[in-house]
PDB file of C-alpha atoms in Angstrom:
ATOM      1  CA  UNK A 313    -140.230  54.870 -45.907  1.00 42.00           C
ATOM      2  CA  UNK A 314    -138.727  56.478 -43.153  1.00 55.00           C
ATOM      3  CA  UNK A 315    -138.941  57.745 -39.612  1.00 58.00           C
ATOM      4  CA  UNK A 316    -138.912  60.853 -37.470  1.00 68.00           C
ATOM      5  CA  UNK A 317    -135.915  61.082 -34.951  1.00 67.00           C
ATOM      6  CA  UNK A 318    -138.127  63.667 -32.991  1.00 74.00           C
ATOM      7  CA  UNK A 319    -140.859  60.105 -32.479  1.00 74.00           C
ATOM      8  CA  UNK A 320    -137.999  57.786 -30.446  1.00 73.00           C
ATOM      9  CA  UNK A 321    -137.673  57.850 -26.749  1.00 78.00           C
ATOM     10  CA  UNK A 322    -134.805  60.623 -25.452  1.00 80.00           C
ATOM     11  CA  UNK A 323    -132.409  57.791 -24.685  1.00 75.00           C
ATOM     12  CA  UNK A 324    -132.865  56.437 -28.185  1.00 73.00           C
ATOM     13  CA  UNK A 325    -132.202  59.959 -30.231  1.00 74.00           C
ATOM     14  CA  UNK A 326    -128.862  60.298 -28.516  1.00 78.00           C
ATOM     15  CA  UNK A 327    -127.194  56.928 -29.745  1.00 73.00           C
ATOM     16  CA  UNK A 328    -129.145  57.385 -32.949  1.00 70.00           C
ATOM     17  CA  UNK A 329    -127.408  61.280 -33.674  1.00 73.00           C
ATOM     18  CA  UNK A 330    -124.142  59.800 -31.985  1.00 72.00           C
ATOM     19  CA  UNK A 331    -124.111  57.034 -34.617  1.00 70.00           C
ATOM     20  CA  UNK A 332    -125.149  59.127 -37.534  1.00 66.00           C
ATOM     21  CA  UNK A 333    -122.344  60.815 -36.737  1.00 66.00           C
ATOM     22  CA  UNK A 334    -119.297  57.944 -36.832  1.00 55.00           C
ATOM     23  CA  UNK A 335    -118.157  57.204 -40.509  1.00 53.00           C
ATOM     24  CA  UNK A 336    -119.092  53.500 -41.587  1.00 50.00           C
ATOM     25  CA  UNK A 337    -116.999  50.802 -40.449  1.00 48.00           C
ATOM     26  CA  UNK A 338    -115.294  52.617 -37.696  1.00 48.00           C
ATOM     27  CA  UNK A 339    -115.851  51.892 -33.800  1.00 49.00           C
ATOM     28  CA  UNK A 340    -115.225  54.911 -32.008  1.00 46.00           C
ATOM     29  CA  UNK A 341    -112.373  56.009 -34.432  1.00 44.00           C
ATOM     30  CA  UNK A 342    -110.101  53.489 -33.782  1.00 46.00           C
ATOM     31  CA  UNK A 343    -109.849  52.174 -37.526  1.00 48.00           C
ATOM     32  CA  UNK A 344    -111.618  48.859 -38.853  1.00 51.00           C
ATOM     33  CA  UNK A 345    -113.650  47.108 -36.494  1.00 53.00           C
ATOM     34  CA  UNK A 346    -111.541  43.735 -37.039  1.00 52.00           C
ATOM     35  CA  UNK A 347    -108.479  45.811 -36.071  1.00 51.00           C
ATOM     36  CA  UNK A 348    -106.821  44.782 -33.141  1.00 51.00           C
ATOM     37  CA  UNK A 349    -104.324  48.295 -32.753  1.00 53.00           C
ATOM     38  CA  UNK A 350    -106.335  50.316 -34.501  1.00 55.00           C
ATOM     39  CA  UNK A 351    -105.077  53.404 -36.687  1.00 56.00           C
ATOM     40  CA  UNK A 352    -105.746  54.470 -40.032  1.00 60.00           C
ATOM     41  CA  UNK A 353    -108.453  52.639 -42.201  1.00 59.00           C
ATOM     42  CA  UNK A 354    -106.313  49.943 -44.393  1.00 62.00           C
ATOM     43  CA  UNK A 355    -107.054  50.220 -48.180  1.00 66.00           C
ATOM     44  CA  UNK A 356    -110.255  48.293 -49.552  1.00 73.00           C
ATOM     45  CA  UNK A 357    -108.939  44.630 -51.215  1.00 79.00           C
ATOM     46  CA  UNK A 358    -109.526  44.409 -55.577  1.00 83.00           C
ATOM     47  CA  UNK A 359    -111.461  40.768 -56.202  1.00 87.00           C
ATOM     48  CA  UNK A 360    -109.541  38.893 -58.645  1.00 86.00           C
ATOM     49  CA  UNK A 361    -110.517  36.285 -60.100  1.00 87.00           C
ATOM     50  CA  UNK A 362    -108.282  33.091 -60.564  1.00 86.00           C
ATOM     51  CA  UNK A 363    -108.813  29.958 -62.724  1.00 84.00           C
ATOM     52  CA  UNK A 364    -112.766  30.864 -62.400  1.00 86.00           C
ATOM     53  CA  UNK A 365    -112.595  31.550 -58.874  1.00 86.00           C
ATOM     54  CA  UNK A 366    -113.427  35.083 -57.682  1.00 89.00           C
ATOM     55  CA  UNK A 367    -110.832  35.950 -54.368  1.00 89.00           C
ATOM     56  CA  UNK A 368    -111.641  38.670 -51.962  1.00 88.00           C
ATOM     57  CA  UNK A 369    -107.914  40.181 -53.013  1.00 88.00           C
ATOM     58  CA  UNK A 370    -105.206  39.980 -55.496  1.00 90.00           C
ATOM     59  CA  UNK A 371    -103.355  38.298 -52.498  1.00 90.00           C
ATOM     60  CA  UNK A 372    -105.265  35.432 -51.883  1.00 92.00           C
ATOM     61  CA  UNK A 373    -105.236  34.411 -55.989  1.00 92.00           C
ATOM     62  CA  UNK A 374    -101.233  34.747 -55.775  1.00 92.00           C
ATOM     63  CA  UNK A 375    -101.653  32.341 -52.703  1.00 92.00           C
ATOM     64  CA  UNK A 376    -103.930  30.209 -54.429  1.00 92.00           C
ATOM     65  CA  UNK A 377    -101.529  30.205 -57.558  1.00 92.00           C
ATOM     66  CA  UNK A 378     -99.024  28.799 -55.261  1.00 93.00           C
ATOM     67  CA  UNK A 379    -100.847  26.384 -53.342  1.00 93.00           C
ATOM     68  CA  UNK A 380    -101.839  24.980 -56.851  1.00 93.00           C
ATOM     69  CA  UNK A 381     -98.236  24.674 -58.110  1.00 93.00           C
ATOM     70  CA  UNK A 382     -96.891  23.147 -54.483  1.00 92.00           C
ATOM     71  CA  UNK A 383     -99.816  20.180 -54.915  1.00 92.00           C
ATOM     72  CA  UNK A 384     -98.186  16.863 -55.145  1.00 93.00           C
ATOM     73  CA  UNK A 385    -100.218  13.798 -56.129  1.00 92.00           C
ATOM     74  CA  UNK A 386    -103.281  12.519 -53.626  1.00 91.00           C
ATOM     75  CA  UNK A 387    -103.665  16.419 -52.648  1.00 93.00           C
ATOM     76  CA  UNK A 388    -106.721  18.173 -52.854  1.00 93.00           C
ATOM     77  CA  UNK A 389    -107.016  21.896 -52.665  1.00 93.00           C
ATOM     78  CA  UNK A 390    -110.122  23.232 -50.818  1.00 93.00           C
ATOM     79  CA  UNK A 391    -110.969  26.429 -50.572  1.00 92.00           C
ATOM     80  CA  UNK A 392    -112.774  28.668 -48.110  1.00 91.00           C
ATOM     81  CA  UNK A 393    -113.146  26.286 -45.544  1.00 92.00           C
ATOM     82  CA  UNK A 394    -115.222  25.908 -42.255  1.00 91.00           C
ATOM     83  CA  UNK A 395    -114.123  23.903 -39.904  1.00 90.00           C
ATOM     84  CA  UNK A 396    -116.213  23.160 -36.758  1.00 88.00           C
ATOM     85  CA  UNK A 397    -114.309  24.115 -33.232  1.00 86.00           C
ATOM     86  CA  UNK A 398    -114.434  22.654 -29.694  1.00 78.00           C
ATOM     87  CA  UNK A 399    -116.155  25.510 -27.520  1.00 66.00           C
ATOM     88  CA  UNK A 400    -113.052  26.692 -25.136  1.00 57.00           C
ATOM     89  CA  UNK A 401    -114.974  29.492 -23.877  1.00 59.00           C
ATOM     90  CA  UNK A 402    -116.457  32.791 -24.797  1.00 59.00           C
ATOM     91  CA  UNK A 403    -114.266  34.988 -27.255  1.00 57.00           C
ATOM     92  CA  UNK A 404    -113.823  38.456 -27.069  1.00 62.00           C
ATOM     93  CA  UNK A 405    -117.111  39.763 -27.358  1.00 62.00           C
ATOM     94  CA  UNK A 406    -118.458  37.414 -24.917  1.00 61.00           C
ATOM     95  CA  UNK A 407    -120.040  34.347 -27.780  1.00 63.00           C
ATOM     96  CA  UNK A 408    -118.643  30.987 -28.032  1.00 63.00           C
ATOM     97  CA  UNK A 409    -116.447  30.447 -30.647  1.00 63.00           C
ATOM     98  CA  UNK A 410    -117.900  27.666 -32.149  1.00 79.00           C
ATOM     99  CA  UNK A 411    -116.673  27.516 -36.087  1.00 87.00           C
ATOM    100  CA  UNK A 412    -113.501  28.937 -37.827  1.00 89.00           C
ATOM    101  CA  UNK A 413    -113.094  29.959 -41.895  1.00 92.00           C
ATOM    102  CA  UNK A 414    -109.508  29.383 -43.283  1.00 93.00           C
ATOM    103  CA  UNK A 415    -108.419  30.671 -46.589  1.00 93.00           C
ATOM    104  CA  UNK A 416    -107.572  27.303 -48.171  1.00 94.00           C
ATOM    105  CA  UNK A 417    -107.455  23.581 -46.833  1.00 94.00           C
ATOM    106  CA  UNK A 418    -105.210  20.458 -48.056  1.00 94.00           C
ATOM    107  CA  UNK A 419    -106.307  16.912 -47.593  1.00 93.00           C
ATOM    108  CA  UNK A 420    -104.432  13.924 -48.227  1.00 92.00           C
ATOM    109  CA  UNK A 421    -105.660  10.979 -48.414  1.00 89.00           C
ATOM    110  CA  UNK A 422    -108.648  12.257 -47.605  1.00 87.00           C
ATOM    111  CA  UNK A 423    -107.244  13.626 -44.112  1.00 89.00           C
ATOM    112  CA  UNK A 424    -106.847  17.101 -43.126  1.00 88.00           C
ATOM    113  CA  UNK A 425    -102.933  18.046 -44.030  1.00 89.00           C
ATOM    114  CA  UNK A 426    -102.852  21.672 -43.791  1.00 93.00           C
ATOM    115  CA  UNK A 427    -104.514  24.305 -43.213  1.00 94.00           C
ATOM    116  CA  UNK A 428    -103.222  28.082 -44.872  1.00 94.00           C
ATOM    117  CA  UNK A 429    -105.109  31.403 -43.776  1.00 93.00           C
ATOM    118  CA  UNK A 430    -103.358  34.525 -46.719  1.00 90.00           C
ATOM    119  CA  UNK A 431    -103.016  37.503 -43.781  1.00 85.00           C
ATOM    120  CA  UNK A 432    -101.235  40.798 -44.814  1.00 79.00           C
ATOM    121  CA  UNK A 433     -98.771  41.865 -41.503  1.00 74.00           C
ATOM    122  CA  UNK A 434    -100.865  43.448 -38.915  1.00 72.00           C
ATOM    123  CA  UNK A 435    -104.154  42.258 -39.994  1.00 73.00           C
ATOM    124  CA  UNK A 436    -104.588  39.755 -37.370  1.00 79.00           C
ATOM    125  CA  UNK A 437    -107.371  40.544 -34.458  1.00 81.00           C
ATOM    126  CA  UNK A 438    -108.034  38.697 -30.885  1.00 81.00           C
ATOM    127  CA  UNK A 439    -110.800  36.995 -32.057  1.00 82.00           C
ATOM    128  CA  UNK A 440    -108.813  35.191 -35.494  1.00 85.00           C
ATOM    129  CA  UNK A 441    -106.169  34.411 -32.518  1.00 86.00           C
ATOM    130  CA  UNK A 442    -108.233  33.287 -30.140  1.00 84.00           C
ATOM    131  CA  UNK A 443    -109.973  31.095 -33.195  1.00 86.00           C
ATOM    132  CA  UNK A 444    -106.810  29.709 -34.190  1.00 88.00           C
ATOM    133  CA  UNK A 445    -106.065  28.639 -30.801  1.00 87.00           C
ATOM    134  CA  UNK A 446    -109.091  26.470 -30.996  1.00 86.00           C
ATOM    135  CA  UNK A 447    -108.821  25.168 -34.138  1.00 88.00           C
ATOM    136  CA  UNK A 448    -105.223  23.959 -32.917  1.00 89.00           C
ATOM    137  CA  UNK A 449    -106.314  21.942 -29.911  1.00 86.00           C
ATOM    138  CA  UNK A 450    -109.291  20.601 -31.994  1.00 86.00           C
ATOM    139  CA  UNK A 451    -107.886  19.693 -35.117  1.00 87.00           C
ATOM    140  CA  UNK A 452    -104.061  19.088 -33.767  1.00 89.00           C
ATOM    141  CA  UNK A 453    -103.295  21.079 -37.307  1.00 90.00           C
ATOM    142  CA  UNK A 454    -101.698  24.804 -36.622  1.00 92.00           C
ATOM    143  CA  UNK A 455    -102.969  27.330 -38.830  1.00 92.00           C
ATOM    144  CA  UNK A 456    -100.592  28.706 -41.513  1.00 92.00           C
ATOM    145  CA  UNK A 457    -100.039  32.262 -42.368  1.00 90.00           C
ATOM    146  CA  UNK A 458     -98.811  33.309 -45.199  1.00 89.00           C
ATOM    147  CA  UNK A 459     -97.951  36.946 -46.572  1.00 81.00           C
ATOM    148  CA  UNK A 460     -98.364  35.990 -50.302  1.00 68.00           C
TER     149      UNK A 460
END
């Protein structure tokens, strides 16, 4: 099932040949969409898995791996966590920013301890800032990021 480009409106067929002609995942040829500078597309992340837990990247299992050995008694190890957020304002593309996703979460004694987010340098856009910023005045807990 398909359709005809010749059937749309005029305004229509111009941003539908315009954005048949961008590759995937691009905006305007700046690089990833997530990208805050831009440039050259980054390489695509392996999944790993880790103790029966599939990661996004080999990264986030060596961070994992860490976490694990670092835990001291009373700790729990949480991962892929979403934490509700005071709405400060709009974010970048003008929507409240209303929840944030860290990597991994610590509790102990059933608190909140920490709070770890695995970024690779330069991989950090305005919105995870602007996020982070939030989740700090909410929570009182700054974000940790960690190379690996």
């Amino acid at each position: 099932m398909g359709f005809r480009i010749e059937t749309l409106p005029p305004h229509m067929r111009e941003k539908v040949r315009a954005a048949m002609k961008k590759p995937a995942g691009t905006k305007g040829g700046r690089g990833r969409p997530w990208s805050a500078g831009g440039g050259p597309p980054a390489p695509a992340a392996v999944p790993t898995v880790e103790g029966g837990i599939r990661f996004p990247s080999k990264m986030e299992a060596r961070v994992y791996r860490r976490l694990l050995a670092e835990l001291r008694h009373g700790e729990r190890l949480f991962c892929q966590v979403r934490l509700p957020l005071l709405c400060l304002g709009p974010g970048p593309k003008r929507r409240p920013v209303s929840a944030i996703a860290v990597d991994f979460a610590i509790t102990r004694g059933g608190k909140l301890f920490r709070l770890i987010d695995a970024k690779c340098k330069g991989r950090v856009s305005r919105e995870w800032k602007s996020r982070a910023a939030a989740c700090r005045e909410t929570w009182g807990i700054e974000i940790e990021e960690v190379e690996s």
